[in-house]
PDB file of C-alpha atoms and ligand atoms in Angstrom:
ATOM      1  CA  MET A   1      -4.384 -20.876  -3.371  1.00 35.00           C
ATOM      2  CA  LEU A   2      -6.783 -18.552  -5.168  1.00 35.00           C
ATOM      3  CA  CYS A   3     -10.084 -18.138  -3.397  1.00 38.00           C
ATOM      4  CA  GLY A   4     -13.079 -15.831  -3.446  1.00 43.00           C
ATOM      5  CA  ALA A   5     -12.071 -13.758  -0.404  1.00 50.00           C
ATOM      6  CA  LEU A   6      -9.700 -10.813  -0.694  1.00 55.00           C
ATOM      7  CA  LEU A   7      -6.497 -11.413   1.198  1.00 50.00           C
ATOM      8  CA  SER A   8      -3.848  -8.959   2.312  1.00 50.00           C
ATOM      9  CA  ALA A   9      -1.152 -11.553   2.221  1.00 46.00           C
ATOM     10  CA  HIS A  10      -1.801 -13.564  -0.857  1.00 48.00           C
ATOM     11  CA  GLU A  11      -0.453 -16.789  -2.194  1.00 48.00           C
ATOM     12  CA  LEU A  12       0.785 -15.931  -5.634  1.00 48.00           C
ATOM     13  CA  PHE A  13       2.037 -18.662  -7.907  1.00 44.00           C
ATOM     14  CA  VAL A  14       5.420 -17.882  -9.304  1.00 44.00           C
ATOM     15  CA  GLU A  15       7.702 -19.833 -11.549  1.00 43.00           C
ATOM     16  CA  SER A  16      10.866 -20.804  -9.764  1.00 38.00           C
ATOM     17  CA  ASP A  17      14.132 -20.890 -11.699  1.00 38.00           C
ATOM     18  CA  ARG A  18      13.651 -24.675 -12.032  1.00 37.00           C
ATOM     19  CA  GLY A  19      10.356 -23.938 -13.794  1.00 36.00           C
ATOM     20  CA  LEU A  20       8.297 -25.403 -10.974  1.00 33.00           C
ATOM     21  CA  ALA A  21       5.388 -23.460  -9.544  1.00 37.00           C
ATOM     22  CA  LYS A  22       5.796 -22.481  -5.926  1.00 46.00           C
ATOM     23  CA  GLN A  23       3.554 -20.455  -3.661  1.00 52.00           C
ATOM     24  CA  LYS A  24       4.534 -17.285  -1.939  1.00 63.00           C
ATOM     25  CA  LYS A  25       2.800 -14.809   0.277  1.00 84.00           C
ATOM     26  CA  VAL A  26       2.843 -11.350  -1.205  1.00 93.00           C
ATOM     27  CA  LYS A  27       2.353  -8.012   0.537  1.00 96.00           C
ATOM     28  CA  VAL A  28       1.380  -4.983  -1.518  1.00 98.00           C
ATOM     29  CA  VAL A  29       1.459  -1.271  -0.670  1.00 98.00           C
ATOM     30  CA  PHE A  30      -0.032   1.201  -3.168  1.00 98.00           C
ATOM     31  CA  VAL A  31       1.432   4.708  -3.520  1.00 99.00           C
ATOM     32  CA  ILE A  32      -1.027   7.303  -4.802  1.00 98.00           C
ATOM     33  CA  GLY A  33      -0.540  11.029  -5.378  1.00 98.00           C
ATOM     34  CA  GLY A  34      -1.018  13.644  -8.073  1.00 98.00           C
ATOM     35  CA  PRO A  35       1.418  13.884 -10.992  1.00 98.00           C
ATOM     36  CA  GLY A  36       4.655  15.333  -9.592  1.00 98.00           C
ATOM     37  CA  SER A  37       3.750  14.691  -5.943  1.00 98.00           C
ATOM     38  CA  GLY A  38       7.020  12.750  -5.554  1.00 98.00           C
ATOM     39  CA  LYS A  39       5.809   9.137  -5.808  1.00 98.00           C
ATOM     40  CA  GLY A  40       8.822   7.866  -7.770  1.00 98.00           C
ATOM     41  CA  THR A  41      11.303   9.819  -5.637  1.00 98.00           C
ATOM     42  CA  GLN A  42       9.929   8.521  -2.342  1.00 98.00           C
ATOM     43  CA  CYS A  43       9.346   4.960  -3.596  1.00 98.00           C
ATOM     44  CA  GLN A  44      13.052   4.606  -4.390  1.00 98.00           C
ATOM     45  CA  ARG A  45      13.906   5.518  -0.806  1.00 98.00           C
ATOM     46  CA  ILE A  46      11.213   3.295   0.722  1.00 98.00           C
ATOM     47  CA  ALA A  47      12.323   0.333  -1.410  1.00 98.00           C
ATOM     48  CA  GLN A  48      15.927   0.801  -0.348  1.00 98.00           C
ATOM     49  CA  GLN A  49      15.221   1.222   3.352  1.00 98.00           C
ATOM     50  CA  PHE A  50      12.385  -1.270   3.837  1.00 98.00           C
ATOM     51  CA  GLY A  51      13.205  -4.025   1.328  1.00 98.00           C
ATOM     52  CA  TYR A  52      10.275  -3.557  -1.051  1.00 98.00           C
ATOM     53  CA  THR A  53      10.424  -4.065  -4.800  1.00 98.00           C
ATOM     54  CA  HIS A  54       9.397  -0.778  -6.420  1.00 98.00           C
ATOM     55  CA  LEU A  55       7.128  -1.155  -9.452  1.00 98.00           C
ATOM     56  CA  SER A  56       6.115   2.065 -11.214  1.00 98.00           C
ATOM     57  CA  VAL A  57       3.027   1.365 -13.279  1.00 98.00           C
ATOM     58  CA  GLY A  58       3.721   4.422 -15.485  1.00 98.00           C
ATOM     59  CA  GLU A  59       7.190   2.968 -16.134  1.00 98.00           C
ATOM     60  CA  LEU A  60       5.743  -0.459 -17.036  1.00 98.00           C
ATOM     61  CA  LEU A  61       3.427   1.281 -19.506  1.00 98.00           C
ATOM     62  CA  ARG A  62       6.334   3.254 -21.006  1.00 98.00           C
ATOM     63  CA  GLN A  63       8.312  -0.003 -21.387  1.00 98.00           C
ATOM     64  CA  GLU A  64       5.367  -1.509 -23.270  1.00 98.00           C
ATOM     65  CA  ILE A  65       5.340   1.541 -25.578  1.00 98.00           C
ATOM     66  CA  ASN A  66       9.092   1.097 -26.194  1.00 97.00           C
ATOM     67  CA  SER A  67       8.600  -2.610 -27.036  1.00 98.00           C
ATOM     68  CA  GLY A  68       6.831  -1.471 -30.210  1.00 98.00           C
ATOM     69  CA  SER A  69       3.843  -3.788 -29.606  1.00 98.00           C
ATOM     70  CA  GLU A  70       0.321  -2.996 -30.762  1.00 98.00           C
ATOM     71  CA  THR A  71      -0.741  -2.634 -27.134  1.00 98.00           C
ATOM     72  CA  GLY A  72       2.171  -0.214 -26.760  1.00 98.00           C
ATOM     73  CA  SER A  73       0.915   2.062 -29.515  1.00 98.00           C
ATOM     74  CA  MET A  74      -2.587   2.059 -27.973  1.00 98.00           C
ATOM     75  CA  ILE A  75      -1.019   3.007 -24.601  1.00 98.00           C
ATOM     76  CA  HIS A  76       1.030   5.765 -26.259  1.00 98.00           C
ATOM     77  CA  SER A  77      -1.994   7.496 -27.748  1.00 98.00           C
ATOM     78  CA  ILE A  78      -3.776   7.432 -24.360  1.00 98.00           C
ATOM     79  CA  MET A  79      -0.791   8.609 -22.293  1.00 98.00           C
ATOM     80  CA  LYS A  80       0.081  11.589 -24.419  1.00 97.00           C
ATOM     81  CA  GLU A  81      -3.460  12.872 -23.778  1.00 98.00           C
ATOM     82  CA  GLY A  82      -3.000  12.388 -20.030  1.00 98.00           C
ATOM     83  CA  LYS A  83      -5.856   9.856 -19.970  1.00 98.00           C
ATOM     84  CA  LEU A  84      -5.954   6.468 -18.254  1.00 98.00           C
ATOM     85  CA  VAL A  85      -5.052   3.162 -19.872  1.00 98.00           C
ATOM     86  CA  PRO A  86      -7.799   0.470 -19.617  1.00 98.00           C
ATOM     87  CA  SER A  87      -7.552  -1.376 -16.320  1.00 98.00           C
ATOM     88  CA  ASP A  88      -7.203  -4.896 -17.713  1.00 97.00           C
ATOM     89  CA  VAL A  89      -4.104  -3.833 -19.687  1.00 98.00           C
ATOM     90  CA  THR A  90      -2.525  -2.128 -16.674  1.00 98.00           C
ATOM     91  CA  VAL A  91      -3.287  -4.891 -14.178  1.00 98.00           C
ATOM     92  CA  ARG A  92      -2.018  -7.639 -16.472  1.00 97.00           C
ATOM     93  CA  LEU A  93       1.283  -5.793 -16.970  1.00 98.00           C
ATOM     94  CA  LEU A  94       1.525  -5.389 -13.219  1.00 97.00           C
ATOM     95  CA  GLN A  95       0.760  -9.064 -12.542  1.00 96.00           C
ATOM     96  CA  GLN A  96       3.371 -10.160 -15.084  1.00 96.00           C
ATOM     97  CA  ALA A  97       5.991  -7.940 -13.478  1.00 97.00           C
ATOM     98  CA  MET A  98       5.193  -9.234  -9.977  1.00 96.00           C
ATOM     99  CA  GLN A  99       5.308 -12.856 -11.049  1.00 93.00           C
ATOM    100  CA  GLY A 100       8.814 -12.409 -12.446  1.00 92.00           C
ATOM    101  CA  ILE A 101      10.244 -11.064  -9.170  1.00 96.00           C
ATOM    102  CA  ASP A 102      11.300 -13.155  -6.209  1.00 94.00           C
ATOM    103  CA  ASN A 103      10.318 -10.776  -3.413  1.00 96.00           C
ATOM    104  CA  ASP A 104       7.244 -10.860  -1.205  1.00 95.00           C
ATOM    105  CA  LYS A 105       6.900  -7.077  -0.672  1.00 97.00           C
ATOM    106  CA  PHE A 106       5.823  -4.790  -3.502  1.00 98.00           C
ATOM    107  CA  LEU A 107       5.481  -1.029  -3.619  1.00 98.00           C
ATOM    108  CA  ILE A 108       3.127  -0.196  -6.477  1.00 98.00           C
ATOM    109  CA  ASP A 109       3.800   3.393  -7.583  1.00 98.00           C
ATOM    110  CA  GLY A 110       1.098   5.400  -9.372  1.00 98.00           C
ATOM    111  CA  PHE A 111      -1.684   2.833  -9.067  1.00 98.00           C
ATOM    112  CA  PRO A 112      -4.669   2.658  -8.768  1.00 98.00           C
ATOM    113  CA  ARG A 113      -5.762   5.781 -10.704  1.00 98.00           C
ATOM    114  CA  ASN A 114      -9.509   5.160 -10.528  1.00 98.00           C
ATOM    115  CA  GLU A 115     -12.149   2.902  -9.017  1.00 98.00           C
ATOM    116  CA  GLU A 116     -12.181   0.657 -12.070  1.00 98.00           C
ATOM    117  CA  ASN A 117      -8.443   0.016 -11.478  1.00 98.00           C
ATOM    118  CA  VAL A 118      -9.279  -0.978  -7.894  1.00 98.00           C
ATOM    119  CA  LYS A 119     -11.994  -3.443  -8.895  1.00 98.00           C
ATOM    120  CA  THR A 120      -9.952  -4.968 -11.715  1.00 98.00           C
ATOM    121  CA  PHE A 121      -6.951  -5.445  -9.432  1.00 98.00           C
ATOM    122  CA  GLU A 122      -9.145  -7.097  -6.793  1.00 97.00           C
ATOM    123  CA  ASN A 123     -10.857  -9.350  -9.341  1.00 97.00           C
ATOM    124  CA  LEU A 124      -7.735 -10.467 -11.173  1.00 96.00           C
ATOM    125  CA  THR A 125      -5.335 -10.844  -8.240  1.00 95.00           C
ATOM    126  CA  LYS A 126      -7.745 -11.524  -5.336  1.00 94.00           C
ATOM    127  CA  MET A 127      -5.494  -9.244  -3.296  1.00 95.00           C
ATOM    128  CA  GLU A 128      -5.911  -5.959  -1.538  1.00 96.00           C
ATOM    129  CA  PRO A 129      -3.165  -3.627  -0.333  1.00 98.00           C
ATOM    130  CA  GLU A 130      -1.838  -3.689   3.237  1.00 98.00           C
ATOM    131  CA  PHE A 131      -2.297   0.074   3.127  1.00 98.00           C
ATOM    132  CA  VAL A 132      -2.241   2.960   0.662  1.00 98.00           C
ATOM    133  CA  LEU A 133       0.315   5.740   0.990  1.00 98.00           C
ATOM    134  CA  TYR A 134      -1.226   9.004  -0.226  1.00 98.00           C
ATOM    135  CA  LEU A 135       1.177  11.826  -1.085  1.00 98.00           C
ATOM    136  CA  ASP A 136      -0.886  14.975  -0.711  1.00 98.00           C
ATOM    137  CA  CYS A 137       0.722  17.923  -2.507  1.00 98.00           C
ATOM    138  CA  PRO A 138      -0.566  21.380  -3.567  1.00 98.00           C
ATOM    139  CA  GLN A 139      -1.220  21.586  -7.304  1.00 98.00           C
ATOM    140  CA  ASP A 140       0.992  24.640  -7.940  1.00 98.00           C
ATOM    141  CA  GLU A 141       3.934  22.817  -6.326  1.00 98.00           C
ATOM    142  CA  MET A 142       3.298  19.681  -8.458  1.00 98.00           C
ATOM    143  CA  GLU A 143       3.141  21.847 -11.580  1.00 98.00           C
ATOM    144  CA  ARG A 144       6.480  23.514 -10.740  1.00 98.00           C
ATOM    145  CA  ARG A 145       8.110  20.106 -10.168  1.00 98.00           C
ATOM    146  CA  LEU A 146       6.785  18.568 -13.390  1.00 98.00           C
ATOM    147  CA  LEU A 147       7.867  21.530 -15.509  1.00 97.00           C
ATOM    148  CA  SER A 148      11.424  21.102 -14.235  1.00 97.00           C
ATOM    149  CA  ARG A 149      11.504  17.268 -14.151  1.00 97.00           C
ATOM    150  CA  ASN A 150      13.601  17.132 -17.341  1.00 94.00           C
ATOM    151  CA  GLU A 151      13.200  13.419 -18.034  1.00 96.00           C
ATOM    152  CA  GLY A 152      12.116  14.068 -21.613  1.00 95.00           C
ATOM    153  CA  ARG A 153       8.596  12.791 -20.950  1.00 96.00           C
ATOM    154  CA  GLU A 154       6.144  13.613 -23.722  1.00 96.00           C
ATOM    155  CA  ASP A 155       3.357  14.194 -21.159  1.00 97.00           C
ATOM    156  CA  ASP A 156       5.333  16.744 -19.088  1.00 98.00           C
ATOM    157  CA  ASN A 157       4.073  19.779 -21.041  1.00 97.00           C
ATOM    158  CA  ILE A 158       1.707  22.314 -19.536  1.00 97.00           C
ATOM    159  CA  ASP A 159      -1.377  21.244 -21.562  1.00 98.00           C
ATOM    160  CA  THR A 160      -1.058  17.543 -20.730  1.00 98.00           C
ATOM    161  CA  ILE A 161      -0.064  18.310 -17.132  1.00 98.00           C
ATOM    162  CA  ARG A 162      -3.340  20.226 -16.623  1.00 98.00           C
ATOM    163  CA  LYS A 163      -5.309  17.313 -18.148  1.00 98.00           C
ATOM    164  CA  ARG A 164      -3.542  14.914 -15.763  1.00 98.00           C
ATOM    165  CA  PHE A 165      -4.472  17.110 -12.787  1.00 98.00           C
ATOM    166  CA  LYS A 166      -8.117  16.985 -13.906  1.00 98.00           C
ATOM    167  CA  VAL A 167      -8.002  13.181 -14.190  1.00 98.00           C
ATOM    168  CA  PHE A 168      -6.427  13.027 -10.744  1.00 98.00           C
ATOM    169  CA  MET A 169      -9.194  15.145  -9.163  1.00 98.00           C
ATOM    170  CA  GLU A 170     -12.053  13.441 -10.980  1.00 98.00           C
ATOM    171  CA  SER A 171     -10.922   9.813 -11.086  1.00 98.00           C
ATOM    172  CA  THR A 172      -8.118   9.154  -8.604  1.00 98.00           C
ATOM    173  CA  LEU A 173      -9.503  11.014  -5.574  1.00 98.00           C
ATOM    174  CA  PRO A 174     -12.621   8.760  -5.513  1.00 98.00           C
ATOM    175  CA  ALA A 175     -10.258   5.767  -5.289  1.00 98.00           C
ATOM    176  CA  VAL A 176      -8.530   7.500  -2.342  1.00 98.00           C
ATOM    177  CA  GLU A 177     -11.954   7.928  -0.714  1.00 98.00           C
ATOM    178  CA  TYR A 178     -12.707   4.240  -1.243  1.00 98.00           C
ATOM    179  CA  TYR A 179      -9.573   3.251   0.667  1.00 98.00           C
ATOM    180  CA  GLU A 180     -10.250   5.942   3.259  1.00 98.00           C
ATOM    181  CA  SER A 181     -13.580   4.256   3.992  1.00 98.00           C
ATOM    182  CA  LYS A 182     -11.683   1.014   4.565  1.00 97.00           C
ATOM    183  CA  GLY A 183      -9.209   2.696   6.946  1.00 98.00           C
ATOM    184  CA  LYS A 184      -6.308   2.020   4.599  1.00 98.00           C
ATOM    185  CA  ILE A 185      -5.127   5.527   3.724  1.00 98.00           C
ATOM    186  CA  ARG A 186      -1.853   6.787   5.244  1.00 98.00           C
ATOM    187  CA  LYS A 187      -1.643  10.438   4.164  1.00 98.00           C
ATOM    188  CA  VAL A 188       1.515  12.541   4.228  1.00 98.00           C
ATOM    189  CA  ASP A 189       2.113  16.193   3.409  1.00 98.00           C
ATOM    190  CA  ALA A 190       4.161  15.863   0.218  1.00 98.00           C
ATOM    191  CA  GLY A 191       4.627  19.616  -0.288  1.00 98.00           C
ATOM    192  CA  LYS A 192       7.695  19.639   1.981  1.00 98.00           C
ATOM    193  CA  SER A 193      11.331  18.887   1.113  1.00 98.00           C
ATOM    194  CA  ILE A 194      12.263  15.384  -0.088  1.00 98.00           C
ATOM    195  CA  ASP A 195      13.945  14.607   3.260  1.00 98.00           C
ATOM    196  CA  ASP A 196      11.039  15.883   5.352  1.00 98.00           C
ATOM    197  CA  VAL A 197       8.491  13.908   3.332  1.00 98.00           C
ATOM    198  CA  PHE A 198      10.605  10.790   3.764  1.00 98.00           C
ATOM    199  CA  GLU A 199      10.727  11.317   7.545  1.00 98.00           C
ATOM    200  CA  SER A 200       6.901  11.189   7.664  1.00 98.00           C
ATOM    201  CA  ILE A 201       6.878   8.123   5.418  1.00 98.00           C
ATOM    202  CA  LYS A 202       9.488   6.328   7.510  1.00 98.00           C
ATOM    203  CA  ALA A 203       7.268   6.720  10.569  1.00 98.00           C
ATOM    204  CA  ILE A 204       4.426   4.992   8.706  1.00 98.00           C
ATOM    205  CA  PHE A 205       6.504   2.054   7.479  1.00 98.00           C
ATOM    206  CA  SER A 206       8.289   1.669  10.837  1.00 96.00           C
ATOM    207  CA  GLN A 207       4.957   1.615  12.655  1.00 84.00           C
ATOM    208  CA  GLY A 208       3.926  -1.387  10.576  1.00 55.00           C
ATOM    209  CA  LYS A 209       7.143  -3.150  11.599  1.00 62.00           C
ATOM    210  CA  ASP A 210       6.588  -2.478  15.304  1.00 49.00           C
ATOM    211  CA  ASN A 211       3.053  -3.813  15.131  1.00 47.00           C
ATOM    212  CA  ASN A 212       4.425  -7.144  13.956  1.00 45.00           C
ATOM    213  CA  LYS A 213       6.633  -7.548  17.000  1.00 45.00           C
ATOM    214  CA  PRO A 214       5.069  -9.154  20.038  1.00 45.00           C
ATOM    215  CA  ALA A 215       4.770  -6.466  22.701  1.00 43.00           C
ATOM    216  CA  ASN A 216       6.712  -7.067  25.901  1.00 43.00           C
ATOM    217  CA  LEU A 217       3.724  -7.107  28.190  1.00 43.00           C
ATOM    218  CA  GLN A 218       3.901  -7.982  31.894  1.00 42.00           C
ATOM    219  CA  LEU A 219       1.009  -9.749  33.528  1.00 41.00           C
ATOM    220  CA  VAL A 220      -0.916  -7.427  35.815  1.00 43.00           C
ATOM    221  CA  ALA A 221      -1.653  -9.281  39.051  1.00 45.00           C
ATOM    222  CA  ALA A 222      -4.507  -8.030  41.156  1.00 48.00           C
ATOM    223  CA  GLY A 223      -6.367  -9.091  44.253  1.00 49.00           C
ATOM    224  CA  PRO A 224     -10.107  -9.428  44.801  1.00 53.00           C
ATOM    225  CA  SER A 225     -12.204  -6.263  44.282  1.00 53.00           C
ATOM    226  CA  SER A 226      -9.319  -4.447  42.652  1.00 49.00           C
ATOM    227  CA  ALA A 227     -11.320  -3.819  39.461  1.00 50.00           C
ATOM    228  CA  TYR A 228      -9.062  -6.100  37.459  1.00 48.00           C
ATOM    229  CA  GLY A 229     -11.916  -6.919  35.132  1.00 51.00           C
ATOM    230  CA  SER A 230     -12.523  -3.376  33.944  1.00 51.00           C
ATOM    231  CA  HIS A 231      -8.789  -2.688  33.774  1.00 50.00           C
ATOM    232  CA  GLY A 232      -8.308  -5.890  31.840  1.00 48.00           C
ATOM    233  CA  ALA A 233     -10.618  -4.531  29.166  1.00 51.00           C
ATOM    234  CA  SER A 234      -8.732  -1.242  28.944  1.00 49.00           C
ATOM    235  CA  LEU A 235      -5.485  -3.212  28.869  1.00 47.00           C
ATOM    236  CA  LEU A 236      -6.701  -4.833  25.683  1.00 48.00           C
ATOM    237  CA  SER A 237      -7.260  -1.456  24.066  1.00 51.00           C
ATOM    238  CA  LEU A 238      -3.557  -0.652  24.614  1.00 50.00           C
ATOM    239  CA  LEU A 239      -2.354  -3.617  22.596  1.00 51.00           C
ATOM    240  CA  PRO A 240      -1.036  -3.000  19.093  1.00 52.00           C
ATOM    241  CA  THR A 241      -3.726  -3.456  16.470  1.00 52.00           C
ATOM    242  CA  PRO A 242      -3.009  -6.739  14.715  1.00 51.00           C
ATOM    243  CA  ILE A 243      -2.036  -6.254  11.082  1.00 50.00           C
ATOM    244  CA  ALA A 244      -4.361  -7.967   8.640  1.00 49.00           C
ATOM    245  CA  GLY A 245      -2.873 -11.261   7.525  1.00 46.00           C
ATOM    246  CA  HIS A 246      -0.732 -11.670  10.670  1.00 48.00           C
ATOM    247  CA  GLU A 247      -1.572 -13.720  13.722  1.00 47.00           C
ATOM    248  CA  PRO A 248      -2.313 -11.481  16.722  1.00 48.00           C
ATOM    249  CA  ALA A 249       0.568 -11.373  19.188  1.00 49.00           C
ATOM    250  CA  PHE A 250      -1.715 -12.274  22.099  1.00 46.00           C
ATOM    251  CA  LYS A 251      -4.593 -14.508  22.829  1.00 44.00           C
ATOM    252  CA  VAL A 252      -7.145 -13.500  25.369  1.00 45.00           C
ATOM    253  CA  HIS A 253      -8.311 -15.951  28.021  1.00 43.00           C
ATOM    254  CA  SER A 254     -11.953 -15.566  28.726  1.00 41.00           C
ATOM    255  CA  TRP A 255     -13.129 -15.651  32.304  1.00 39.00           C
ATOM    256  CA  ARG A 256     -16.620 -15.723  33.586  1.00 36.00           C
ATOM    257  CA  LEU A 257     -17.733 -13.499  36.396  1.00 38.00           C
ATOM    258  CA  ALA A 258     -20.608 -15.839  37.252  1.00 38.00           C
ATOM    259  CA  GLU A 259     -18.120 -18.538  38.150  1.00 43.00           C
ATOM    260  CA  LYS A 260     -15.924 -15.989  39.946  1.00 46.00           C
ATOM    261  CA  GLN A 261     -12.986 -16.980  37.764  1.00 48.00           C
ATOM    262  CA  ARG A 262     -10.359 -14.292  38.083  1.00 50.00           C
ATOM    263  CA  PRO A 263      -7.171 -14.374  36.056  1.00 48.00           C
ATOM    264  CA  THR A 264      -4.270 -15.700  38.109  1.00 48.00           C
ATOM    265  CA  LEU A 265      -0.588 -16.192  37.407  1.00 47.00           C
ATOM    266  CA  ASP A 266      -1.445 -19.776  36.440  1.00 47.00           C
ATOM    267  CA  GLN A 267      -4.281 -18.633  34.235  1.00 47.00           C
ATOM    268  CA  PRO A 268      -3.239 -15.246  32.856  1.00 47.00           C
ATOM    269  CA  TYR A 269      -5.632 -12.878  31.182  1.00 48.00           C
ATOM    270  CA  LEU A 270      -3.339 -12.293  28.217  1.00 47.00           C
ATOM    271  CA  GLU A 271      -0.761 -14.634  26.847  1.00 44.00           C
ATOM    272  CA  HIS A 272       1.744 -14.471  24.007  1.00 45.00           C
ATOM    273  CA  THR A 273       0.777 -16.676  21.082  1.00 37.00           C
TER     274      THR A 273
HETATM  275  N1  LIG B 301       9.639  16.970  -2.035  1.00 56.37           N
HETATM  276  C1  LIG B 301      10.120  17.435  -3.190  1.00 56.37           C
HETATM  277  N2  LIG B 301      10.540  18.707  -3.299  1.00 56.37           N
HETATM  278  C2  LIG B 301      11.022  19.194  -4.482  1.00 56.37           C
HETATM  279  N3  LIG B 301      11.134  18.456  -5.614  1.00 56.37           N
HETATM  280  C3  LIG B 301      10.721  17.170  -5.564  1.00 56.37           C
HETATM  281  C4  LIG B 301      10.207  16.603  -4.368  1.00 56.37           C
HETATM  282  N4  LIG B 301       9.883  15.305  -4.617  1.00 56.37           N
HETATM  283  C5  LIG B 301      10.183  15.093  -5.904  1.00 56.37           C
HETATM  284  N5  LIG B 301      10.697  16.204  -6.483  1.00 56.37           N
HETATM  285  C6  LIG B 301      11.100  16.391  -7.881  1.00 56.37           C
HETATM  286  O1  LIG B 301       9.884  16.619  -8.586  1.00 56.37           O
HETATM  287  C7  LIG B 301       9.845  15.899  -9.804  1.00 56.37           C
HETATM  288  C8  LIG B 301       8.676  14.928  -9.779  1.00 56.37           C
HETATM  289  O2  LIG B 301       8.930  13.921  -8.810  1.00 56.37           O
HETATM  290  P1  LIG B 301       8.545  12.406  -9.084  1.00 56.37           P
HETATM  291  O3  LIG B 301       9.065  11.601  -7.954  1.00 56.37           O
HETATM  292  O4  LIG B 301       8.982  12.033 -10.460  1.00 56.37           O
HETATM  293  O5  LIG B 301       6.932  12.515  -9.000  1.00 56.37           O
HETATM  294  P2  LIG B 301       5.776  11.517  -9.444  1.00 56.37           P
HETATM  295  O6  LIG B 301       6.372  10.140  -9.531  1.00 56.37           O
HETATM  296  O7  LIG B 301       4.734  11.634  -8.377  1.00 56.37           O
HETATM  297  O8  LIG B 301       5.269  12.032 -10.755  1.00 56.37           O
HETATM  298  C9  LIG B 301      11.204  15.221  -9.931  1.00 56.37           C
HETATM  299  O9  LIG B 301      12.044  16.035 -10.731  1.00 56.37           O
HETATM  300  C10 LIG B 301      11.723  15.149  -8.501  1.00 56.37           C
HETATM  301  O10 LIG B 301      13.125  15.203  -8.416  1.00 56.37           O
HETATM  302  O1  LIG B 302      -2.200   3.005 -13.358  1.00 56.37           O
HETATM  303  C1  LIG B 302      -1.839   3.808 -14.236  1.00 56.37           C
HETATM  304  C2  LIG B 302      -0.630   4.519 -14.139  1.00 56.37           C
HETATM  305  C3  LIG B 302      -0.301   5.393 -15.145  1.00 56.37           C
HETATM  306  N1  LIG B 302      -1.115   5.548 -16.215  1.00 56.37           N
HETATM  307  C4  LIG B 302      -0.737   6.459 -17.320  1.00 56.37           C
HETATM  308  O2  LIG B 302       0.626   6.808 -17.210  1.00 56.37           O
HETATM  309  C5  LIG B 302       0.778   8.226 -17.129  1.00 56.37           C
HETATM  310  C6  LIG B 302       2.005   8.581 -16.323  1.00 56.37           C
HETATM  311  O3  LIG B 302       1.908   8.050 -15.032  1.00 56.37           O
HETATM  312  P1  LIG B 302       3.124   8.114 -14.003  1.00 56.37           P
HETATM  313  O4  LIG B 302       2.663   7.469 -12.744  1.00 56.37           O
HETATM  314  O5  LIG B 302       4.338   7.578 -14.662  1.00 56.37           O
HETATM  315  O6  LIG B 302       3.421   9.656 -13.785  1.00 56.37           O
HETATM  316  P2  LIG B 302       2.664  10.858 -13.054  1.00 56.37           P
HETATM  317  O7  LIG B 302       1.573  11.297 -13.984  1.00 56.37           O
HETATM  318  O8  LIG B 302       2.109  10.416 -11.768  1.00 56.37           O
HETATM  319  O9  LIG B 302       3.731  11.888 -12.947  1.00 56.37           O
HETATM  320  C7  LIG B 302      -0.554   8.708 -16.582  1.00 56.37           C
HETATM  321  O10 LIG B 302      -0.823  10.059 -16.903  1.00 56.37           O
HETATM  322  C8  LIG B 302      -1.531   7.762 -17.306  1.00 56.37           C
HETATM  323  O11 LIG B 302      -1.704   8.157 -18.655  1.00 56.37           O
HETATM  324  C9  LIG B 302      -2.299   4.853 -16.326  1.00 56.37           C
HETATM  325  O12 LIG B 302      -3.049   4.999 -17.281  1.00 56.37           O
HETATM  326  N2  LIG B 302      -2.626   3.986 -15.315  1.00 56.37           N
END
């Protein structure tokens, strides 16, 4: 249900094939990087290996241009200048695309491009990303890649490419900083080969998977005066950080020194939930 708080796993209403509304929990990962940093290339691989639906926002905008709509012609004039399409237009296209797909994991490629995009996405969807993958690539390498991309894109010419780099530095990097301050940025060196970049990315996505699994933790039994209490605290710091939106794998039993309650095998300090 929609509510004021931002949720990582969000209940999105989707139309089922019987036309009835059903609720589903949706996980979103944003992929940010300069033009030509390899977002599309890596997203295809991530989607295939980790079961995400890949949505390229640039591609959704190009589809709108091809539809011949009035909105499409407005988008066209903005894109050929390398500027950014107004956030409400972009986010609504994105929402529509997500609602038509029966998957609960989305990889959003090339979004957000600025802080206004971030706020509009949060306001309209009441969601925030699980994390943000940031492909960090040197500008001369991105320029080389774009000039040989050969997809017939009107904006892949040197003048528009340079304007897009400027927009990236001035508008997109502040959005990266915003997510950095929230601890959500996962940065990879995207200047390496396609395979090497994917190796770094795989480690990030696999780490998320491992954190969801309950750890196989043995109870530490200890006798009186064996400093169990202080070790118990450090034990906690070794546990995987719970992922937002998921129940923690353990619950912690409190014990009170004043009452000389020590954890025992009957009353363990940590227990699987
Ligand atoms: N790591 C890489 N090394 C060399 N070329 C790459 C690499 N990643 C992508 N490319 C190529 O660079 C171009 C831009 O990549 P693309 O994935 O379309 O970037 P983006 O979606 O960030 O604009 C494409 O032609 C792609 O094949
Ligand atoms: O959230 C977005 C994503 C893309 N764009 C526009 O779409 C163009 C192409 O973006 P895409 O991600 O397809 O390619 P990139 O520039 O990263 O190579 C950008 O320059 C912008 O004009 C936009 O306005 N908002």
